[in-house]
mmCIF file of N, CA and C in Angstrom:
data_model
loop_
_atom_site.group_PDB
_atom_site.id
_atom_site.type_symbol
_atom_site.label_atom_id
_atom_site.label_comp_id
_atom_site.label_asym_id
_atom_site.label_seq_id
_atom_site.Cartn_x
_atom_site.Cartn_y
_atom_site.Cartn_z
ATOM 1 N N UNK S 9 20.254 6.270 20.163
ATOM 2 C CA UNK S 9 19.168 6.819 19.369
ATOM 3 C C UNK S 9 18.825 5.835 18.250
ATOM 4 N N UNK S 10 17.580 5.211 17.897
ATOM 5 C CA UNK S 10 17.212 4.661 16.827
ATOM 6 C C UNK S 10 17.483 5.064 15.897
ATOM 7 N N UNK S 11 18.193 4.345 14.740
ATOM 8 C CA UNK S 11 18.194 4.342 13.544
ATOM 9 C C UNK S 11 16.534 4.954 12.852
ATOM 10 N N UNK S 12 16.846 5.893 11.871
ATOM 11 C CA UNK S 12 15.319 6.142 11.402
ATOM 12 C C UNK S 12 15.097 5.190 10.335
ATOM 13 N N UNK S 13 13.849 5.144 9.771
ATOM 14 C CA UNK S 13 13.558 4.301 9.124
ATOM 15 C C UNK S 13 13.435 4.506 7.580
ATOM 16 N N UNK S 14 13.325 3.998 6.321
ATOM 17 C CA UNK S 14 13.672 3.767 5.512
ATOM 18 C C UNK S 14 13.074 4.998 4.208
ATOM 19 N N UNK S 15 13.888 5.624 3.678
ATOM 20 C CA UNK S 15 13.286 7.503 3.001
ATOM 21 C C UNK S 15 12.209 6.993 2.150
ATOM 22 N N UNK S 16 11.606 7.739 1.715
ATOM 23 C CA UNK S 16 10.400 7.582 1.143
ATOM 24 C C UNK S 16 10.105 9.359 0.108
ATOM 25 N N UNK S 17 10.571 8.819 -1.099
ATOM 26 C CA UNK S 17 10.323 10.248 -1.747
ATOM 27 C C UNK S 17 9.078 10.775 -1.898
ATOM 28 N N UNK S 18 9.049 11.962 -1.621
ATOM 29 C CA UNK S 18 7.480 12.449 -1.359
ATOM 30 C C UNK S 18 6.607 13.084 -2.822
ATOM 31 N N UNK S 19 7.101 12.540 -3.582
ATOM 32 C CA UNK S 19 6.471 12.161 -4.931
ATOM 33 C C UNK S 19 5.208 11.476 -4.954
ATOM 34 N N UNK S 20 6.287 10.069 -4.002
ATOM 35 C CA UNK S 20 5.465 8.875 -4.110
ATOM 36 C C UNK S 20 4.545 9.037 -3.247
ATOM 37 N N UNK S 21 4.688 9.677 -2.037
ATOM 38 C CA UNK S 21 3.535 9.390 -1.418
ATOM 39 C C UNK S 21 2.216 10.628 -1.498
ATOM 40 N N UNK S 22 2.594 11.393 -2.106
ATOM 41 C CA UNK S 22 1.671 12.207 -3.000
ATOM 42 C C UNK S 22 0.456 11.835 -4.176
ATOM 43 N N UNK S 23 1.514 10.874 -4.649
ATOM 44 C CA UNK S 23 0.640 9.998 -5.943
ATOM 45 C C UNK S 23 -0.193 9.311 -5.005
ATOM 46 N N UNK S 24 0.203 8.881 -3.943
ATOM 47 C CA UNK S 24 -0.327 7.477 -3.601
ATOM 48 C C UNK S 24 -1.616 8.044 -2.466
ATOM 49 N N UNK S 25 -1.188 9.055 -1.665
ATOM 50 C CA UNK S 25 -2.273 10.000 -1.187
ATOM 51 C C UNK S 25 -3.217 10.285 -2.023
ATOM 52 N N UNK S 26 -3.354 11.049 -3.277
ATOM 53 C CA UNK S 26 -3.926 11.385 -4.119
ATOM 54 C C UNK S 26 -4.790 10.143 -5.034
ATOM 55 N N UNK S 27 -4.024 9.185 -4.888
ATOM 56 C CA UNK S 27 -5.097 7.992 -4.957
ATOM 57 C C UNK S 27 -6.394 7.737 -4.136
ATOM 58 N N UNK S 28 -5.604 7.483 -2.815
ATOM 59 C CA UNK S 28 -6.546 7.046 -1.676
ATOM 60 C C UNK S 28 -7.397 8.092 -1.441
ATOM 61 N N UNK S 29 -7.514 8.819 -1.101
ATOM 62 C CA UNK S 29 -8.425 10.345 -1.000
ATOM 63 C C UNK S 29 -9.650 10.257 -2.648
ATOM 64 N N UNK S 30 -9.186 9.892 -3.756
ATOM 65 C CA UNK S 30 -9.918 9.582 -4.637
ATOM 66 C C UNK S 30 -10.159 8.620 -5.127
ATOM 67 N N UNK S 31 -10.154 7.600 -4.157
ATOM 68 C CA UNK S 31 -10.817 6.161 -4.511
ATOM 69 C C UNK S 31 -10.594 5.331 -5.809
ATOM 70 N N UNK S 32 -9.010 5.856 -6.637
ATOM 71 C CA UNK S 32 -8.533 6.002 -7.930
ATOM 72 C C UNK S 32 -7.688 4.441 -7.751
ATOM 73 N N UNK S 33 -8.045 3.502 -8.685
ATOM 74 C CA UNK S 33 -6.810 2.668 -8.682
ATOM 75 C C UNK S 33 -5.391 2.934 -8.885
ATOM 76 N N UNK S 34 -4.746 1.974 -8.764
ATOM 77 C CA UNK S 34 -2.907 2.700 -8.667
ATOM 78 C C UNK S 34 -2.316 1.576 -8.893
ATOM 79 N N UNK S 35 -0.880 1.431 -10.029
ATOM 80 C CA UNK S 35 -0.488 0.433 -10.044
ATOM 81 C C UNK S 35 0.770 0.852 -10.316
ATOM 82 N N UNK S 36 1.638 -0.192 -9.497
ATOM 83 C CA UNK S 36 3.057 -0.207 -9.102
ATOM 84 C C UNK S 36 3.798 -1.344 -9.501
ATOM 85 N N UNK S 37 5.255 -1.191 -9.264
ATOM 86 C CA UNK S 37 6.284 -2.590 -9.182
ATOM 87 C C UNK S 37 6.141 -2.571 -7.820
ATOM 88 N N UNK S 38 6.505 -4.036 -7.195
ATOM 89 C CA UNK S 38 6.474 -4.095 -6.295
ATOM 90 C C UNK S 38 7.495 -5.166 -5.792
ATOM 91 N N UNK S 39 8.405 -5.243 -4.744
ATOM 92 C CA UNK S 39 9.819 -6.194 -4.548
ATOM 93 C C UNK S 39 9.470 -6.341 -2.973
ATOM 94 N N UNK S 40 9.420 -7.728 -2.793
ATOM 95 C CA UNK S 40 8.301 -8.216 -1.615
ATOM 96 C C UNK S 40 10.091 -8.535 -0.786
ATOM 97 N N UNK S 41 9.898 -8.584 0.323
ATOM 98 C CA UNK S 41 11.208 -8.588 1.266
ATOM 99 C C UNK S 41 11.759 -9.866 0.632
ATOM 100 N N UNK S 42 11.371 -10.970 0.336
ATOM 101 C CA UNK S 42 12.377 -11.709 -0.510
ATOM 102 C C UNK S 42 13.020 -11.601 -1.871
ATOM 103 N N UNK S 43 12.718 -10.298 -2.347
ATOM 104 C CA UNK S 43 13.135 -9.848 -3.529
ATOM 105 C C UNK S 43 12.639 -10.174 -4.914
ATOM 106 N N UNK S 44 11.369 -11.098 -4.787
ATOM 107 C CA UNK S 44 10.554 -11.281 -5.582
ATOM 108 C C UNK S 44 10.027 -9.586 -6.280
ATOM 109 N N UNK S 45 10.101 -9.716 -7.612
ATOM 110 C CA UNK S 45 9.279 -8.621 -8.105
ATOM 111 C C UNK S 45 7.641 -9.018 -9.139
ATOM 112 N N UNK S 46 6.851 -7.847 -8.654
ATOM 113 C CA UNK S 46 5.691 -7.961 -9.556
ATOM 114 C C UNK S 46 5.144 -6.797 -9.645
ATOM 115 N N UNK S 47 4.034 -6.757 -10.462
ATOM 116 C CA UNK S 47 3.002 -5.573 -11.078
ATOM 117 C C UNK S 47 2.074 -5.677 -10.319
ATOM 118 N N UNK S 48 1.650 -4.675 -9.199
ATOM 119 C CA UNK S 48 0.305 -4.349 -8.618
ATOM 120 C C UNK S 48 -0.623 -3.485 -8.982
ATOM 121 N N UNK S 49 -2.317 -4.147 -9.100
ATOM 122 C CA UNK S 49 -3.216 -3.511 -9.289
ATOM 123 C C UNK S 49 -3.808 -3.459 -8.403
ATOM 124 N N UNK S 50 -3.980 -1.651 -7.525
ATOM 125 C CA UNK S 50 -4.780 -1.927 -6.423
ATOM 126 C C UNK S 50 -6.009 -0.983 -6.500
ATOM 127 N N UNK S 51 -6.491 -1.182 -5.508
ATOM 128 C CA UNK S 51 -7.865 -0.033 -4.763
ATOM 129 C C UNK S 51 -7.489 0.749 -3.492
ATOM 130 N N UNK S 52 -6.799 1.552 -3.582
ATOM 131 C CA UNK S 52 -6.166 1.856 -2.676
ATOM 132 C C UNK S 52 -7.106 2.530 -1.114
ATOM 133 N N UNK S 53 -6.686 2.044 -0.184
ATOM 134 C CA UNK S 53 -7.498 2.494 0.734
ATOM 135 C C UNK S 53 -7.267 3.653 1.881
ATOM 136 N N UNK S 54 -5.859 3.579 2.634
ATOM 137 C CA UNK S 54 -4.938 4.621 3.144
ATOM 138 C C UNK S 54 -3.514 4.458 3.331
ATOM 139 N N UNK S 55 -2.920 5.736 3.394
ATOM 140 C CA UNK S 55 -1.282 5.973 3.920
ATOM 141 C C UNK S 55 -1.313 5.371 5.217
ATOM 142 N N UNK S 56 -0.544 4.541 6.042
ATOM 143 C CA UNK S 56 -0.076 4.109 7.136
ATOM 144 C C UNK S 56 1.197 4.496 7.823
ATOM 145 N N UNK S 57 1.665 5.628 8.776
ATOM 146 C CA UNK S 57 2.924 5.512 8.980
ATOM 147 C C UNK S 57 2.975 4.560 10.606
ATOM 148 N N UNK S 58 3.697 3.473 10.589
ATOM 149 C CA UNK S 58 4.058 2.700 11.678
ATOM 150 C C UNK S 58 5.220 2.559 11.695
ATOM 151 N N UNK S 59 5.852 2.246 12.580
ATOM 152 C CA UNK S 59 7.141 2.049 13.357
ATOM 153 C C UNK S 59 8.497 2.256 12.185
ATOM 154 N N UNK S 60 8.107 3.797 11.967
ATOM 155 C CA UNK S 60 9.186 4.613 11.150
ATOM 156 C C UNK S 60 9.066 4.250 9.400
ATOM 157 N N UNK S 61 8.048 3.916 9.390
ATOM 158 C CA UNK S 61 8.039 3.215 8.052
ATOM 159 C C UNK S 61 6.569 3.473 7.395
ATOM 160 N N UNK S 62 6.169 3.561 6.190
ATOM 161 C CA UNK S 62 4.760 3.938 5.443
ATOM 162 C C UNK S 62 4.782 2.509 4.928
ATOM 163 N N UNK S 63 2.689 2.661 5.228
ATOM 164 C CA UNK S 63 2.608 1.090 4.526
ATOM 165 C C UNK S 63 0.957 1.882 3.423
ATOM 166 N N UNK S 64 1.192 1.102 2.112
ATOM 167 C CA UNK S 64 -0.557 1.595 1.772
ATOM 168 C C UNK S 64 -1.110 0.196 2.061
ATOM 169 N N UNK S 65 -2.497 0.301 2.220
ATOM 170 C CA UNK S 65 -3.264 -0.769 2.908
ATOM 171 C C UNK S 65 -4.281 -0.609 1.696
ATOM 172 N N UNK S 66 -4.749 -1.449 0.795
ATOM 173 C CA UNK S 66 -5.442 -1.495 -0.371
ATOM 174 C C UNK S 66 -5.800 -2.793 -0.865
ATOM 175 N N UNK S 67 -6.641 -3.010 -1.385
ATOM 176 C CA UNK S 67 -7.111 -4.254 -2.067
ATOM 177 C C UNK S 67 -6.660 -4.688 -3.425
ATOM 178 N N UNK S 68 -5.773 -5.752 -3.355
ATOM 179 C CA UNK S 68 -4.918 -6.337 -4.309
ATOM 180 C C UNK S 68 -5.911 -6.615 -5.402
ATOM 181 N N UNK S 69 -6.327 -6.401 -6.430
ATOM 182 C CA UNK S 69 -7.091 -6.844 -7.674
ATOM 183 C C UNK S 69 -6.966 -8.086 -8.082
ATOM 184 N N UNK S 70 -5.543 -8.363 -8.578
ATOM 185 C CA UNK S 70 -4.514 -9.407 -8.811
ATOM 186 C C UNK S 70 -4.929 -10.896 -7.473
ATOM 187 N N UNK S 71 -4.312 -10.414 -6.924
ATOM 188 C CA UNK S 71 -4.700 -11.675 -5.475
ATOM 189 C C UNK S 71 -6.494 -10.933 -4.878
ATOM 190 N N UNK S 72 -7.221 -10.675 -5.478
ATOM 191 C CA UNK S 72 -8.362 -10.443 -4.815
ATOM 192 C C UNK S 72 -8.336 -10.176 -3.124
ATOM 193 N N UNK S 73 -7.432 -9.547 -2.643
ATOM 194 C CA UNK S 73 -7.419 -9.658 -1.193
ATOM 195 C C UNK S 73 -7.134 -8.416 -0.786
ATOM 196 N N UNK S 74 -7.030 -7.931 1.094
ATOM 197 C CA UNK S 74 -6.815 -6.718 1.127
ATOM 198 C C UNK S 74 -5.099 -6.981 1.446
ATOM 199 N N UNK S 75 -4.160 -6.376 1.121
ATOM 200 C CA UNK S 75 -2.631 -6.195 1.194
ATOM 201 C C UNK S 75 -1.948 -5.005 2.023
ATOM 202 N N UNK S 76 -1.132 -4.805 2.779
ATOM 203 C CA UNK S 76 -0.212 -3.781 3.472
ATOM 204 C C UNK S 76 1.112 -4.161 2.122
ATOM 205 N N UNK S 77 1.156 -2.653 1.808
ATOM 206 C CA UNK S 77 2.780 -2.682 1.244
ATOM 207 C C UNK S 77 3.854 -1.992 1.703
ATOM 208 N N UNK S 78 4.374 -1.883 1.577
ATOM 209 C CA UNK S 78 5.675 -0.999 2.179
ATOM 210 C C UNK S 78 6.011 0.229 1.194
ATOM 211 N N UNK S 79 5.863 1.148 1.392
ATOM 212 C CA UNK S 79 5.957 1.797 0.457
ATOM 213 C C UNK S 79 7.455 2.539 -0.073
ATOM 214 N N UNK S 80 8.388 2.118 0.862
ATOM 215 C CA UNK S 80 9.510 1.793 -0.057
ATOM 216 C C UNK S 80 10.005 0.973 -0.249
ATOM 217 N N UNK S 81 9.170 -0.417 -0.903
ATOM 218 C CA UNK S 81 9.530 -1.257 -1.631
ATOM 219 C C UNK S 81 8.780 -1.131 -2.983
ATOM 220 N N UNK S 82 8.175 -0.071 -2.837
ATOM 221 C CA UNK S 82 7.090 0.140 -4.377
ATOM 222 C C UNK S 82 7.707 1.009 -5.361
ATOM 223 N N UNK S 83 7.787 0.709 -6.286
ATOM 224 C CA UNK S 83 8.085 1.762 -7.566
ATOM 225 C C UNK S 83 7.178 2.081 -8.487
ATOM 226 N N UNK S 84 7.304 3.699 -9.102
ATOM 227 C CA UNK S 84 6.565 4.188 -10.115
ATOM 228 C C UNK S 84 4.858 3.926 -10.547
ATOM 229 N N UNK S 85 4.472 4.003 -8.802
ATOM 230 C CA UNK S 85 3.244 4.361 -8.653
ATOM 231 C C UNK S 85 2.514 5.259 -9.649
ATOM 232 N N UNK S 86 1.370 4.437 -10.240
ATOM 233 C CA UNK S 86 0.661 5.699 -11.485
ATOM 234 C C UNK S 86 -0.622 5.360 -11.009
ATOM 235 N N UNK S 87 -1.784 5.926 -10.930
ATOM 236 C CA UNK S 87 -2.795 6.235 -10.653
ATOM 237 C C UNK S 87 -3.096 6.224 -12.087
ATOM 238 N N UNK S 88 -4.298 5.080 -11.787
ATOM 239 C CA UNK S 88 -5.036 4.519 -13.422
ATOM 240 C C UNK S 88 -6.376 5.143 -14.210
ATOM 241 N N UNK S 89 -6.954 6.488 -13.492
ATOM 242 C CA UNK S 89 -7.678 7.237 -14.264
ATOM 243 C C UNK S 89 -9.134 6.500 -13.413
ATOM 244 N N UNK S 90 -8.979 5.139 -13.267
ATOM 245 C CA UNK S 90 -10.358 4.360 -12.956
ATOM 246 C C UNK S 90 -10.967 4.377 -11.612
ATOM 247 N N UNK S 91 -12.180 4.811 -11.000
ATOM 248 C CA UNK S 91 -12.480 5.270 -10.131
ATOM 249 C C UNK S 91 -12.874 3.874 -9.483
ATOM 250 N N UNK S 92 -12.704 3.699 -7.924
ATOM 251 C CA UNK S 92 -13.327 2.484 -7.062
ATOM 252 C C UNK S 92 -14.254 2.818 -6.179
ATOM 253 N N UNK S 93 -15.286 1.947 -6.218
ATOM 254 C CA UNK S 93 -16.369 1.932 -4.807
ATOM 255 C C UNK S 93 -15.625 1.695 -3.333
ATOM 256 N N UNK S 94 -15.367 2.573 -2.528
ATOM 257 C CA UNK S 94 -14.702 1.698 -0.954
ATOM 258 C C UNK S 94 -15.313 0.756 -0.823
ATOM 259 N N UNK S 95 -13.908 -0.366 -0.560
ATOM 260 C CA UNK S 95 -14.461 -1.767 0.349
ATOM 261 C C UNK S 95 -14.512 -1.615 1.722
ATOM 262 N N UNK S 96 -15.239 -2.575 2.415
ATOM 263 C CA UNK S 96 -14.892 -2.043 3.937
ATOM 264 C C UNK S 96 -13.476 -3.412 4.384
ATOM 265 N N UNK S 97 -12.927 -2.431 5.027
ATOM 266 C CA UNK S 97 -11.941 -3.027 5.497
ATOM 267 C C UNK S 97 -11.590 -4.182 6.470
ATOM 268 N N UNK S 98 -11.277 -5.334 6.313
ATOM 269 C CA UNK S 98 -11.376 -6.229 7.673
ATOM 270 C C UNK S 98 -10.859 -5.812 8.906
ATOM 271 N N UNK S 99 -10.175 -4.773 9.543
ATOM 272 C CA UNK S 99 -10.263 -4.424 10.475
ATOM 273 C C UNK S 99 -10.839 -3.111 11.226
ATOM 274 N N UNK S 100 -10.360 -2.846 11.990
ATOM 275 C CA UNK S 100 -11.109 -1.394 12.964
ATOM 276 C C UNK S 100 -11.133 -0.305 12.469
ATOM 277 N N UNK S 101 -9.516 -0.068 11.725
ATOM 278 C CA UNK S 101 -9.207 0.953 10.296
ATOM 279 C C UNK S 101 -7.882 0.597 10.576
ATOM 280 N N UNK S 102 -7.170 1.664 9.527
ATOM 281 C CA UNK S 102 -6.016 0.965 8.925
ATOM 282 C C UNK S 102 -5.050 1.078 9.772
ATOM 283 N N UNK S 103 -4.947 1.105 10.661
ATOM 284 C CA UNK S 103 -3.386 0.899 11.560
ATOM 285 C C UNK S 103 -3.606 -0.202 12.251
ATOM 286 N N UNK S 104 -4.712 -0.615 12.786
ATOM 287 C CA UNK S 104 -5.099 -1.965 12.973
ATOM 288 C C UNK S 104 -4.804 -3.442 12.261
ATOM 289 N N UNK S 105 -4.976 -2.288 10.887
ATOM 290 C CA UNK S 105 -4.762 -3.546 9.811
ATOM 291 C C UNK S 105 -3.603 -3.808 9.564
ATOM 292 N N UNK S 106 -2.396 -3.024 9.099
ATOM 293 C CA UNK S 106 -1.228 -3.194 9.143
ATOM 294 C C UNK S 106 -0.747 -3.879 10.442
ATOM 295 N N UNK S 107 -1.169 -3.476 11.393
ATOM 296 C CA UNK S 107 -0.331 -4.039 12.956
ATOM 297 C C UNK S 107 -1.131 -6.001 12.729
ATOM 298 N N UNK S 108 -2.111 -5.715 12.370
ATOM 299 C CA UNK S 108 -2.640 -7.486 12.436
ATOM 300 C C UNK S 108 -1.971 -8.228 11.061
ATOM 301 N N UNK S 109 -1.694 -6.986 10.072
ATOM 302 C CA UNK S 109 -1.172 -7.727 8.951
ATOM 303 C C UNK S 109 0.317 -8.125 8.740
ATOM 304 N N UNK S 110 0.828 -7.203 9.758
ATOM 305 C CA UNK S 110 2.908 -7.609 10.733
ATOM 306 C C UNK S 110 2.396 -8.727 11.221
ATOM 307 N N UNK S 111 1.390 -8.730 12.180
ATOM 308 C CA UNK S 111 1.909 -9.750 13.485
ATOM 309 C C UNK S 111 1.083 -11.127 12.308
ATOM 310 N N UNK S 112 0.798 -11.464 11.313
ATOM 311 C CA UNK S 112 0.721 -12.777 10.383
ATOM 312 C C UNK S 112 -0.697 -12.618 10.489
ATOM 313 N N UNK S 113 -1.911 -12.207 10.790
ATOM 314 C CA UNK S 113 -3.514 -12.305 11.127
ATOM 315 C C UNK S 113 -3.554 -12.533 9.536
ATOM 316 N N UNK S 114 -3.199 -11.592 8.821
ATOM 317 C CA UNK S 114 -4.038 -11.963 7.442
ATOM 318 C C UNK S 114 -3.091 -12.854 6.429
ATOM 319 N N UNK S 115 -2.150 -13.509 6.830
ATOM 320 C CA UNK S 115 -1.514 -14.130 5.845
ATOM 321 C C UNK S 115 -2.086 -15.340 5.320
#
Protein backbone atom coordinates (compact mmCIF):
# COMPACT_ATOMS: atom_id res chain seq x y z
CA UNK A 1 0.00 0.00 0.00
CA UNK A 2 1.42 3.52 -0.75
CA UNK A 3 2.67 5.56 1.72
CA UNK A 4 0.13 8.67 1.91
CA UNK A 5 1.32 11.81 1.27
CA UNK A 6 2.42 14.66 3.27
CA UNK A 7 -0.64 16.26 6.19
CA UNK A 8 -1.71 19.42 5.42
CA UNK A 9 -3.62 21.30 8.30
CA UNK A 10 -6.90 22.34 7.17
CA UNK A 11 -6.53 25.79 8.50
CA UNK A 12 -4.23 26.28 5.87
CA UNK A 13 -5.98 25.24 3.21
CA UNK A 14 -9.04 27.13 4.18
CA UNK A 15 -7.10 30.42 4.27
CA UNK A 16 -5.69 29.57 1.09
CA UNK A 17 -9.17 28.43 -0.51
CA UNK A 18 -10.66 31.49 0.77
CA UNK A 19 -8.08 33.40 -1.03
CA UNK A 20 -8.42 31.84 -4.38
CA UNK A 21 -12.28 31.89 -4.55
CA UNK A 22 -11.70 35.77 -3.71
CA UNK A 23 -9.12 36.76 -5.92
CA UNK A 24 -7.40 38.11 -2.43
CA UNK A 25 -3.58 38.22 -2.33
CA UNK A 26 -1.85 35.87 0.26
CA UNK A 27 1.45 35.88 1.67
CA UNK A 28 3.46 33.13 3.18
CA UNK A 29 7.02 31.65 4.30
CA UNK A 30 7.97 29.52 2.02
CA UNK A 31 11.04 26.49 2.25
CA UNK A 32 11.66 25.43 -1.42
CA UNK A 33 12.84 21.49 -1.38
CA UNK A 34 16.39 22.70 -0.94
CA UNK A 35 15.58 24.31 2.20
CA UNK A 36 16.00 27.70 1.07
CA UNK A 37 13.49 30.01 2.93
CA UNK A 38 11.53 33.18 1.71
CA UNK A 39 8.46 35.59 1.91
CA UNK A 40 5.78 35.07 -0.80
CA UNK A 41 3.56 37.56 -2.36
CA UNK A 42 1.01 35.98 -4.40
CA UNK A 43 -2.31 36.21 -6.59
CA UNK A 44 -3.53 33.25 -5.86
CA UNK A 45 -5.24 31.26 -8.50
CA UNK A 46 -6.34 27.49 -7.29
CA UNK A 47 -6.00 24.48 -4.71
CA UNK A 48 -4.34 21.54 -6.67
CA UNK A 49 -4.51 18.07 -5.16
CA UNK A 50 -1.96 15.73 -7.28
CA UNK A 51 -0.27 12.68 -6.53
CA UNK A 52 -1.25 12.77 -2.70
CA UNK A 53 -0.04 16.12 -2.24
CA UNK A 54 -1.74 20.01 -2.53
CA UNK A 55 -0.06 22.48 -4.69
CA UNK A 56 -1.49 26.45 -4.92
CA UNK A 57 -0.81 27.56 -8.45
CA UNK A 58 -0.63 31.55 -8.27
CA UNK A 59 1.31 34.33 -9.60
CA UNK A 60 4.48 35.13 -7.74
CA UNK A 61 4.49 39.15 -7.40
CA UNK A 62 8.08 38.92 -6.16
CA UNK A 63 9.46 36.78 -9.29
CA UNK A 64 6.62 38.25 -11.57
CA UNK A 65 5.78 34.71 -12.75
CA UNK A 66 3.10 32.05 -12.42
CA UNK A 67 4.51 29.42 -9.45
CA UNK A 68 3.12 25.79 -8.12
CA UNK A 69 3.86 25.57 -4.31
CA UNK A 70 3.53 22.83 -2.19
CA UNK A 71 1.48 23.56 0.29
CA UNK A 72 3.17 21.84 2.95
CA UNK A 73 6.10 23.57 2.53
CA UNK A 74 4.22 26.95 3.18
CA UNK A 75 3.75 28.60 6.48
CA UNK A 76 1.34 31.11 8.08
CA UNK A 77 -0.54 31.92 5.08
CA UNK A 78 -2.43 35.46 5.66
CA UNK A 79 -4.59 36.79 3.11
CA UNK A 80 -3.65 40.58 2.51
CA UNK A 81 -7.09 42.37 2.48
CA UNK A 82 -5.98 43.42 -1.37
CA UNK A 83 -8.19 42.32 -4.06
CA UNK A 84 -6.61 40.87 -7.71
CA UNK A 85 -7.86 41.00 -11.33
CA UNK A 86 -7.52 37.02 -12.63
CA UNK A 87 -4.57 36.42 -14.80
CA UNK A 88 -5.10 33.90 -17.36
CA UNK A 89 -3.15 31.08 -16.78
CA UNK A 90 -0.43 29.55 -19.14
CA UNK A 91 -1.97 26.39 -19.27
CA UNK A 92 -5.41 24.45 -19.95
CA UNK A 93 -6.18 25.02 -16.04
CA UNK A 94 -4.54 24.19 -13.10
CA UNK A 95 -3.72 20.56 -12.96
CA UNK A 96 -2.20 20.95 -16.23
CA UNK A 97 -0.15 23.49 -14.82
CA UNK A 98 1.24 21.84 -11.92
CA UNK A 99 1.78 18.45 -13.99
CA UNK A 100 3.85 20.80 -16.76
CA UNK A 101 5.28 22.70 -13.81
CA UNK A 102 6.73 18.85 -12.11
CA UNK A 103 7.72 17.63 -15.38
CA UNK A 104 10.33 21.27 -15.67
CA UNK A 105 7.89 23.14 -18.72
CA UNK A 106 7.95 26.29 -16.71
CA UNK A 107 11.24 26.39 -15.05
Amino acid sequence: MPAPGPRVDPDVLTVIASACRDHERLRFDYRTHSGSDSRRDVEPHALVNLGRRWYLVAWDRGREAWRSFRVDRLARPAATGVRASPRALPAADPVAYVEQSLAGAFS
